[in-house]
XYZ file of C-alpha atoms in Angstrom:
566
model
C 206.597 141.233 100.947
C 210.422 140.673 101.035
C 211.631 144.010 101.676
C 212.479 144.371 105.402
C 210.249 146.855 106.755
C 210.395 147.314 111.052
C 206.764 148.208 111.090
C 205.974 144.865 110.075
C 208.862 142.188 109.559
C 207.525 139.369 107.307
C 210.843 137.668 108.031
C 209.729 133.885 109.008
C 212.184 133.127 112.047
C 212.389 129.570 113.068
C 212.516 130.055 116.931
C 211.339 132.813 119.314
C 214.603 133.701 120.154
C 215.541 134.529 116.811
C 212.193 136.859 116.598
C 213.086 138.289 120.229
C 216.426 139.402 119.007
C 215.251 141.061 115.730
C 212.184 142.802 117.577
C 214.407 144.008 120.760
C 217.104 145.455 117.816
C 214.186 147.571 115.848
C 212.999 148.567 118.921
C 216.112 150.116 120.350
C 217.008 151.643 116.836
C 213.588 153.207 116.509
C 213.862 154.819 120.417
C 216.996 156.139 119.192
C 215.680 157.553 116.229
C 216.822 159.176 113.405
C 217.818 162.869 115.125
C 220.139 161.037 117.328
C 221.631 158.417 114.796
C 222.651 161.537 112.615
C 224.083 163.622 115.313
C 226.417 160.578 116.933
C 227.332 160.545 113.055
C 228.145 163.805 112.584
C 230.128 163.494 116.034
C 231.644 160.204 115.507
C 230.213 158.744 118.785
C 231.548 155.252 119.697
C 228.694 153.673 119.668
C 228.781 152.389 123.186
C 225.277 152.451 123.503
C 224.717 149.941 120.918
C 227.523 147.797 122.234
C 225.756 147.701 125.860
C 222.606 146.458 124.642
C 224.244 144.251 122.817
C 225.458 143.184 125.901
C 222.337 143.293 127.800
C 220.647 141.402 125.104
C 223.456 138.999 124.659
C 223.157 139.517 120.886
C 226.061 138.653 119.408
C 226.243 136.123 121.938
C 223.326 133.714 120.667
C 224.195 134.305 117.066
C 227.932 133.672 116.500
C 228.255 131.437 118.655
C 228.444 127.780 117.623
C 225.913 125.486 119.824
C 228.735 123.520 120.846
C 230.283 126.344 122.857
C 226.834 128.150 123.481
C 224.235 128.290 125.723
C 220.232 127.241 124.884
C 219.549 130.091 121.821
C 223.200 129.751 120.372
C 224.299 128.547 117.212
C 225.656 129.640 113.733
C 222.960 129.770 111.713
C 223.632 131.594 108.340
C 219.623 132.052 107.951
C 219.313 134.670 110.600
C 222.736 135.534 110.665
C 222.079 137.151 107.114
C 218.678 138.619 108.321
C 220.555 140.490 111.363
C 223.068 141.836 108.773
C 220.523 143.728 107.055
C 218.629 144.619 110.199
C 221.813 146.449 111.420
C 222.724 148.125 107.716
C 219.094 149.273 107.210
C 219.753 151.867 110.416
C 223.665 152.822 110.073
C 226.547 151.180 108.670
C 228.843 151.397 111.692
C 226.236 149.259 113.737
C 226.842 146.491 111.167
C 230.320 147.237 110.802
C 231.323 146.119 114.867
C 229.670 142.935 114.398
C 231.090 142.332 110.735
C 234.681 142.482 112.166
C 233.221 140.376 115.060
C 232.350 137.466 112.597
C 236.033 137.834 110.788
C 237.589 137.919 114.156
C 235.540 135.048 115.296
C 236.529 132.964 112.015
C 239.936 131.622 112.783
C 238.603 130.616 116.497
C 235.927 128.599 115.805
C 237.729 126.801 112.599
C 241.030 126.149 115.168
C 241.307 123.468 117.198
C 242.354 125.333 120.512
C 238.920 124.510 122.601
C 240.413 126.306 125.430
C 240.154 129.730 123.451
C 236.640 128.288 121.929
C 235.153 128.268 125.548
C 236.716 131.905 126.253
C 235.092 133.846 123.151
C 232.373 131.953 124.059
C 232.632 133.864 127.365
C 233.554 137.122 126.378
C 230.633 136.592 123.258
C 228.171 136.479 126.536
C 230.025 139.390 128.573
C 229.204 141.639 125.617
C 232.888 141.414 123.707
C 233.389 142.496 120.483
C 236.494 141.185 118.186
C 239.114 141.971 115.462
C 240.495 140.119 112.929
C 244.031 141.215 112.193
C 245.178 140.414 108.682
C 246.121 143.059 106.599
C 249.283 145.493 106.884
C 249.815 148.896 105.484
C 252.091 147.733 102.880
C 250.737 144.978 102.289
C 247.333 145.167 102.102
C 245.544 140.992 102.573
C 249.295 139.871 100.646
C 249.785 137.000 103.124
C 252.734 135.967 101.203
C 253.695 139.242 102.779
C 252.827 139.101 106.123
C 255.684 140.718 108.335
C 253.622 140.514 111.653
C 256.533 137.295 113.200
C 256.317 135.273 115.980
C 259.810 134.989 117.436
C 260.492 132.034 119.569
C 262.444 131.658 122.541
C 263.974 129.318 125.004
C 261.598 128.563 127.075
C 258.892 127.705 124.339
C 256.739 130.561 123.844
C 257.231 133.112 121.760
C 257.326 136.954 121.456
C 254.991 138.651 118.601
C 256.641 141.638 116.639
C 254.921 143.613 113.958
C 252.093 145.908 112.716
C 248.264 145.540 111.275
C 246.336 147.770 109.306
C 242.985 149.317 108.777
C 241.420 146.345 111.858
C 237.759 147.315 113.027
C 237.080 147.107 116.399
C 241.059 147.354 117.064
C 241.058 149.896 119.761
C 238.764 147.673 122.283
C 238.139 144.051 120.782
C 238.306 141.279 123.589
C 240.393 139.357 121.417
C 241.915 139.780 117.959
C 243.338 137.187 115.933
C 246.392 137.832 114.041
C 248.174 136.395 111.230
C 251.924 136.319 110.986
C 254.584 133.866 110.517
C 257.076 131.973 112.586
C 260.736 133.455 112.672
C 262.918 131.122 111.158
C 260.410 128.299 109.716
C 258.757 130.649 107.999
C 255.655 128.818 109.409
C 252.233 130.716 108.976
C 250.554 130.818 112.338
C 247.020 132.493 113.603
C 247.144 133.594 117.298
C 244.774 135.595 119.523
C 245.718 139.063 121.438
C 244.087 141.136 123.524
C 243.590 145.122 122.918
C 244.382 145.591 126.513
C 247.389 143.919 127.085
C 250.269 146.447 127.849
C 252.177 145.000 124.787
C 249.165 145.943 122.414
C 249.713 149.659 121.295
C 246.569 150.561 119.197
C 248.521 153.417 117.147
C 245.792 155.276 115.798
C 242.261 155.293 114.450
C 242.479 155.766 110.395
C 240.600 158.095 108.953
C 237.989 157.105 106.217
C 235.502 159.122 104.507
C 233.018 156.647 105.595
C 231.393 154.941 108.970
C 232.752 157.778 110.483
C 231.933 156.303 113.991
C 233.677 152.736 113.519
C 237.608 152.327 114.324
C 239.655 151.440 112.047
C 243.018 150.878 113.560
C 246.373 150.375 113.491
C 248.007 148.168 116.105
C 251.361 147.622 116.882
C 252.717 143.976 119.358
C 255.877 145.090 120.775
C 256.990 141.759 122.302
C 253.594 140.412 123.280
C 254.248 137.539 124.606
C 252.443 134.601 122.682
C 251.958 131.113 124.717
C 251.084 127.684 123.164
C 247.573 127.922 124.448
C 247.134 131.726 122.549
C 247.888 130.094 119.098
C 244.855 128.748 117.234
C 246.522 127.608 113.888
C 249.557 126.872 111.881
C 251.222 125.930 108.267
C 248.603 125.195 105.830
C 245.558 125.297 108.480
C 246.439 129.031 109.138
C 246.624 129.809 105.917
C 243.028 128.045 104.837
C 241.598 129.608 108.031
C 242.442 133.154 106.549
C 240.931 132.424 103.084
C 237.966 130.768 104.641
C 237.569 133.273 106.784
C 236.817 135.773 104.230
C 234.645 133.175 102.425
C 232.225 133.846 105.486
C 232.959 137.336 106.032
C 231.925 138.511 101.739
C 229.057 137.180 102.622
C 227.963 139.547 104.788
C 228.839 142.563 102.920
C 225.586 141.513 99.966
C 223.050 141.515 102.926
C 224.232 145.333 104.245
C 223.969 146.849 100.279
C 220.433 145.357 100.599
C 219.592 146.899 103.996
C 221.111 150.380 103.104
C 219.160 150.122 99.830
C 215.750 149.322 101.103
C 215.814 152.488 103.917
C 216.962 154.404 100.760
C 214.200 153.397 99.043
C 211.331 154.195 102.090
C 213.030 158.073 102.367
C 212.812 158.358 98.604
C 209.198 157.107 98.051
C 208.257 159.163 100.981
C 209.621 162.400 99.974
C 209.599 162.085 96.041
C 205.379 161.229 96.667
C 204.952 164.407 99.053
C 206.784 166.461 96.502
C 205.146 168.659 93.719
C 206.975 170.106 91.221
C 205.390 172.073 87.764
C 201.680 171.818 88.954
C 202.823 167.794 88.942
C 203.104 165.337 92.236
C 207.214 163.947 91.431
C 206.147 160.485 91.492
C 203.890 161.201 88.234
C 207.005 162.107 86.203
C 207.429 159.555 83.625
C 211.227 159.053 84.230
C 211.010 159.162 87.832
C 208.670 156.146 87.822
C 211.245 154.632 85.447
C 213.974 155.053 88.095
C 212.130 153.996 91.021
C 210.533 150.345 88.988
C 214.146 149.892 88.297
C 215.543 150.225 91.834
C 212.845 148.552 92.931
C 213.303 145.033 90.683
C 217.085 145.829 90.995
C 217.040 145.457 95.034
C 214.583 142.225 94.918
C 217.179 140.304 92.908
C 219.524 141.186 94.964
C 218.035 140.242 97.926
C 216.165 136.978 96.175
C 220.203 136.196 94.787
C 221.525 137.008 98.303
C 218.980 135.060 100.260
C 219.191 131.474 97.869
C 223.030 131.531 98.387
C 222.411 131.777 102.292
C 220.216 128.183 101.070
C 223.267 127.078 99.710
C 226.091 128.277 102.622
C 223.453 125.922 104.588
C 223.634 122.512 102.559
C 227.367 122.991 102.040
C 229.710 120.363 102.232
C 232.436 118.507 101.033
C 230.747 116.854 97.961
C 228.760 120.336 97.291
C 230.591 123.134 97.404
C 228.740 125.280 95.123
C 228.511 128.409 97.518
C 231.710 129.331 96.177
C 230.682 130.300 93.235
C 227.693 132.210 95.088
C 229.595 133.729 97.833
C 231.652 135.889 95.410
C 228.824 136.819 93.579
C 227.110 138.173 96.739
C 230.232 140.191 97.394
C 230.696 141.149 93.896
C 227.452 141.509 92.473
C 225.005 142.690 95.214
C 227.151 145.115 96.166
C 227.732 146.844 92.923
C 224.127 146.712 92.361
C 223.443 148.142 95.522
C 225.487 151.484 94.775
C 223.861 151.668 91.599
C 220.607 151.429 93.596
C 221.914 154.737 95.560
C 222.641 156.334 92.654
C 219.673 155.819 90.642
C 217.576 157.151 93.965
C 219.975 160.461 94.395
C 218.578 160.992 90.685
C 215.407 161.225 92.002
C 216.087 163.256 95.295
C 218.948 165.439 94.178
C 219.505 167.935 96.752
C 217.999 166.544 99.030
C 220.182 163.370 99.499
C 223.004 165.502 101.130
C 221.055 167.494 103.570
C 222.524 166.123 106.767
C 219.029 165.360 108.272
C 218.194 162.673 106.002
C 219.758 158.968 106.092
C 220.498 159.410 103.400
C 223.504 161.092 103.103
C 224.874 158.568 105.490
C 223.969 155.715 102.381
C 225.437 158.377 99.631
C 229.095 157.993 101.846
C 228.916 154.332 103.178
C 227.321 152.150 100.141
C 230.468 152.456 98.330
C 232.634 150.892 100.538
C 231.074 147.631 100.871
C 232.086 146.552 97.024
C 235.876 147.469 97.940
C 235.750 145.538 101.464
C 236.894 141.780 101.358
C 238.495 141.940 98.131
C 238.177 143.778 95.506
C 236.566 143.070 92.088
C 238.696 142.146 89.974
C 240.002 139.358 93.264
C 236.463 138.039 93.070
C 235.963 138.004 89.313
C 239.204 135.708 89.353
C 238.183 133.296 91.578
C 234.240 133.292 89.599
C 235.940 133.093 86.693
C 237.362 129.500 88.182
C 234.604 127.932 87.922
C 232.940 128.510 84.095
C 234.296 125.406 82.882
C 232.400 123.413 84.989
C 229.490 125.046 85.444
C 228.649 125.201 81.434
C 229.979 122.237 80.527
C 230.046 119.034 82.839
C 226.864 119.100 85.038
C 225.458 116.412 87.473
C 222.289 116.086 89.485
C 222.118 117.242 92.700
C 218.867 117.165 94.950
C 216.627 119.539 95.258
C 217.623 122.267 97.798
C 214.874 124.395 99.319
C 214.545 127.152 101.552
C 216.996 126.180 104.736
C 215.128 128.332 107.423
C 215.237 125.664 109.974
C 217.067 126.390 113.081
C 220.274 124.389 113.088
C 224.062 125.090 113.496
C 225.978 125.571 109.674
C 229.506 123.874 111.067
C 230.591 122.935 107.936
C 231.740 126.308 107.308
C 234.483 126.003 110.209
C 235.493 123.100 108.247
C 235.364 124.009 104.755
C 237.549 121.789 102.434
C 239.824 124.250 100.750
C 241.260 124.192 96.875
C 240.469 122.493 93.668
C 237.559 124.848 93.200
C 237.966 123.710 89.309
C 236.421 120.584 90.107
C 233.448 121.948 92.292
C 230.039 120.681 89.757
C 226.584 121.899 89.166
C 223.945 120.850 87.985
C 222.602 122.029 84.226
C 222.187 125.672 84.647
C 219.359 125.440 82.209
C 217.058 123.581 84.357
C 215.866 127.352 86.507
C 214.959 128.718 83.433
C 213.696 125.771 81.645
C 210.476 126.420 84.309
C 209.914 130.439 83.456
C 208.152 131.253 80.231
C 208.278 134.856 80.271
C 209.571 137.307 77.183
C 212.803 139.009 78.569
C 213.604 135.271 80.345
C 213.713 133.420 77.067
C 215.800 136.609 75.605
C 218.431 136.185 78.359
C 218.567 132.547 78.046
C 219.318 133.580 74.203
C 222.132 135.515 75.542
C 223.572 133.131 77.905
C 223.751 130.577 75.151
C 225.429 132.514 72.828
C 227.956 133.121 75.073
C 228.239 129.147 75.913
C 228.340 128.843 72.021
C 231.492 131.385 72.157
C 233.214 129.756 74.776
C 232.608 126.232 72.973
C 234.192 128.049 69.544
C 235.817 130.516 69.928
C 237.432 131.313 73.573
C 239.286 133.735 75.531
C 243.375 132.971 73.368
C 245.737 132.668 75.755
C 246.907 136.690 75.385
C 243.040 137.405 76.036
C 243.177 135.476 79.073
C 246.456 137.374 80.456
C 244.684 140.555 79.873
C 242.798 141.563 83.597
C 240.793 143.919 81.628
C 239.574 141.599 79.044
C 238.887 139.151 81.659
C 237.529 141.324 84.233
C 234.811 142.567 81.606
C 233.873 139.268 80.310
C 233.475 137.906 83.851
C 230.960 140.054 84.192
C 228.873 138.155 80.881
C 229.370 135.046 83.147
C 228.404 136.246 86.227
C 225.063 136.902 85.110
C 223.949 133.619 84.430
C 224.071 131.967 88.014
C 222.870 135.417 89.026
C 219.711 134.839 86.925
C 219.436 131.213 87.782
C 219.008 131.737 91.827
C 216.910 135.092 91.096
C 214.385 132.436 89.436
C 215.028 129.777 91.753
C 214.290 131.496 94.930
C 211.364 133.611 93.252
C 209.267 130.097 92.880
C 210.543 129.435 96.445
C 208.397 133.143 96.958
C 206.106 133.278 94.780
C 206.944 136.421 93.129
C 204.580 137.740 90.408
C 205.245 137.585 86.862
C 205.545 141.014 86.082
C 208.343 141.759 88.783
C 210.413 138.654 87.592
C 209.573 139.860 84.024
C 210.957 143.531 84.686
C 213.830 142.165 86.600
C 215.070 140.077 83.716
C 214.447 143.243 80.951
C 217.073 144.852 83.418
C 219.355 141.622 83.199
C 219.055 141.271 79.195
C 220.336 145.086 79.272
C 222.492 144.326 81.246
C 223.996 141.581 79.228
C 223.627 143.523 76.161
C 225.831 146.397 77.520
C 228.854 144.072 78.502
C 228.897 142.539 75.672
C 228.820 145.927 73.550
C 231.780 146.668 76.369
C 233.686 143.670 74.885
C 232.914 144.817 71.546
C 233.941 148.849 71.741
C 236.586 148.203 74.225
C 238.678 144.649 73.236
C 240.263 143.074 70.691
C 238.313 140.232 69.457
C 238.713 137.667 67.193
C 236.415 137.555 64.100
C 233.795 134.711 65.726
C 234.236 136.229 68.865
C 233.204 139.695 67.547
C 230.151 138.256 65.923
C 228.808 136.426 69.034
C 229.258 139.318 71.203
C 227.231 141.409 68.747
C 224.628 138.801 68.470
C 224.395 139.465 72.425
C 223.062 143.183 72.043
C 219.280 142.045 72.559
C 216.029 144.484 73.628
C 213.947 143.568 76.680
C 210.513 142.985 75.556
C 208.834 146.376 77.151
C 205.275 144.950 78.837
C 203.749 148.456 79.866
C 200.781 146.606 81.677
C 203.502 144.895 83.586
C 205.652 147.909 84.280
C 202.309 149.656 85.651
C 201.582 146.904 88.119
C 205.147 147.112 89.654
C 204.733 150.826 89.741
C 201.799 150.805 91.727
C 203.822 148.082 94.290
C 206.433 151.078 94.202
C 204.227 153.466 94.854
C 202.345 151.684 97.917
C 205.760 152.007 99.727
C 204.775 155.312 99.921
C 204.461 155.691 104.292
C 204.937 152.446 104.914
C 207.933 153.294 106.740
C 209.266 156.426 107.852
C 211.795 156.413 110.919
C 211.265 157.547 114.480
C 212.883 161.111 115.177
């Protein structure tokens, strides 16, 4: 089974420690229970209590810290690091939130070269600390062309920081933040570390969101903090690449919540839809309801077979294979749209009932939407996917075999990640995952996917085309597909998954296709080759009823598996 469930976690861990830690987290979540978790919501309770077992636990301690800095059970290991993320989504939002702004925070320290500030967070990791990451400004959203934050130097060789962030988690208490700003005079970008409790350190205000109403979001104001040598982590380029790479980490992250909001969504629906009769009729036995609930249900294991293969891929990352930047993007992108779909499909099936406050639900019908605007917004990620079609259609090479990286081990590439000339990051033939699958709607996609190869070969994007976002935007989302399909099928021989899921997963990704490209069609100008490829696009999925009646009765098993503590 590869849906988390915490009454029986198939997760394969590669140490004890890594078990311990997901095992003592269900464990306080389900003592809390779901009464409590939706009253400190409806409150807005910090959520010290998490934070102090955390702390107790050493948590976040053992698994964001790199083994060079940490003690026997540390490391950075992207394969549990990615398991924890769901853990903490699957029971609130503002759990995973903290430690999401922990990791961003966390980012510019361990890819500086200032050990001295290494072996602190290290120290304030095992004290229970929590951290910020201050990069963005109110009028200037993540601009860092922008950036007014300044370090002004003086005579004696330090400096004094001057300047405002915007919307930081974690601002009003984080053991350390680290802040982006430039150097008055140079013009010099430079990353440096504050701390929330330093008498120059105003936190202004919590913001107000509509969602994870107990996280802060802050503003912060440095009114002459003073800023020596040994605070400052990077500068020039280095700063800048830390920022960007940084975030390369941190969109991660954001895939593997969608997938643990989705999947309690899904146990709360099952449970009540199945107990529910409507007409003389059990709601589970309505035709379209079953409909919804097989779609959700194939929709949420690609995500989380798409999300978990580019975790494979963060692992085996280096300078001569950089392919997780295509991936990462997607994860951001992709699994998080899909995931709010996911919500929405499932409120279609529990109406009412999805805003009664009682139900976790209505905490997933507020917070799932957030996660595809966090860490840049579509149409930032479609540009950089878009970056990398050339190469990934046209010019492969052979690469070795990658297979499932659940081994314990510390990922430090990714505090070294070679930055630019993503147009000349390779892959290898895209053809070769789907080349092993003989299945209906696979060899319709694969139809698709060439076609759209064939259009970019003869006819592509004119140079007005490509200076239109919209144009762009929506035909990114053709592309996007493809390595979407390809590590769906890759990791689902890695897992075994049964024909008739992987079959109903691709019908959904052929309709998929077939409605952006009827998007391109009803809502572009085209050219006349163009206009016939994308209408050769608009396939059917091959509708297997035997199939769809197997994955219905997986569905409906779900039924009680899992129902949360009160």
């Amino acid at each position: 089974m590869l849906l988390f469930n915490p009454h029986d976690d198939h997760r394969n861990h590669a140490d004890a420690r890594s078990r311990q830690i997901v095992e003592k987290t269900i464990a306080f979540f389900e003592k809390k229970g779901l009464k409590k978790i939706k009253e400190d919501d409806q409150a807005m309770v910090w959520y010290e209590d998490f934070l102090e077992f955390v702390k107790e636990e050493e948590v976040f301690a053992d698994l964001l810290t790199p083994q060079a800095y940490a003690g026997e059970n540390g490391r950075w290991d992207m394969w549990r690091i990615s398991h924890f993320n769901e853990v903490l989504a699957f029971y609130g939002l503002c759990y995973w939130y903290t430690w999401q702004v922990s990791i961003l925070g966390l980012g510019p320290i361990w890819m500086g070269e200032n050990e001295a500030v290494k072996r602190r967070a290290a120290k304030l990791l095992r004290d229970g600390g929590i951290f910020a990451f201050g990069l963005s400004e109110q009028e200037h959203g993540a601009d860092l062309y922008s950036s007014e934050m300044t370090l002004v130097p003086q005579a004696n060789g330090t400096f004094l920081a001057r300047g405002r962030k915007y919307y930081i988690g974690n601002g009003n208490c984080a053991a350390l933040i680290s802040t982006f700003g430039k150097i008055e005079g140079s013009g010099e970008y430079v990353f440096f570390v504050v701390e929330s409790d330093h008498p120059a350190y105003e936190c202004v205000r919590k913001i107000d969101t509509s969602g994870v109403r107990q996280a802060y979001v802050a503003e912060y104001a440095l009114h002459d903090y003073p800023i020596r040598e040994e605070d400052i982590l990077l500068r020039g380029e280095a700063a800048w690449n830390a920022a960007l790479n940084t975030i390369n980490i941190g969109k991660y992250e954001l895939g593997c919540a969608s997938i643990g909001i989705v999947t309690h969504c899904l146990y709360e629906a099952i449970n009540h839809a199945g107990s529910r009769q409507l007409y003389g009729m059990t709601v589970t036995d309505f035709p379209h309801v079953k409909q919804l609930f097989v779609e959700v249900y194939a929709r949420l294991h690609a995500m989380k077979l798409f999300a978990m293969r580019a975790a494979d891929y963060l692992r085996v990352a280096s300078s001569e294979d950089r392919r997780y930047l295509l991936f990462n993007p997607i994860v951001k992108m992709k699994v998080t749209g899909e995931g709010e779909r996911c919500v929405g499909l499932l409120h279609e099936v529990i109406a009412a009932r999805g805003f009664e406050q009682q139900t976790w639900f209505e905490m997933a019908i507020r917070d799932i939407g957030m996660l595809p605007k966090l860490e840049g917004t579509t149409h930032v990620n479609m540009a950089l996917i878009l970056k990398f079609i050339q190469k990934y259609f046209f010019t492969p090479v052979d690469y070795p075999e990658v297979p499932r990286q659940d081994q314990a081990g510390d990922d430090g590439y990714l505090f070294r990640q070679q930055t630019g000339k993503l147009k000349e990051v390779h892959f290898p033939d895209w053809r070769k995952a789907f080349a092993a699958v003989d299945l209906p709607n696979v060899r319709i996609f694969v139809e698709q996917a060439e076609l759209l190869r064939q259009l970019l070969l003869d006819a592509p994007p004119n140079r007005e085309q490509q200076a239109d976002s919209g144009y762009m935007l929506a035909a990114g989302e053709l592309f996007t597909l493809i390595p979407y399909a390809q590590l769906i099928l890759e990791n689902s021989a890695i897992y075994q998954l049964d024909d008739e899921l992987l079959d109903v997963i691709f019908a959904l990704l052929v309709r998929d296709f077939a409605g952006y490209a009827l998007r391109m069609v009803a809502e572009h100008g085209n050219s006349e080759v163009q206009e016939v490829l994308f209408r050769q696009m608009l396939k059917k999925p091959v509708r297997d009823e035997a199939g769809f009646n197997k994955v219905w009765r997986q569905v409906l098993e779900l039924k009680d598996c899992y129902r949360m503590s009160d």
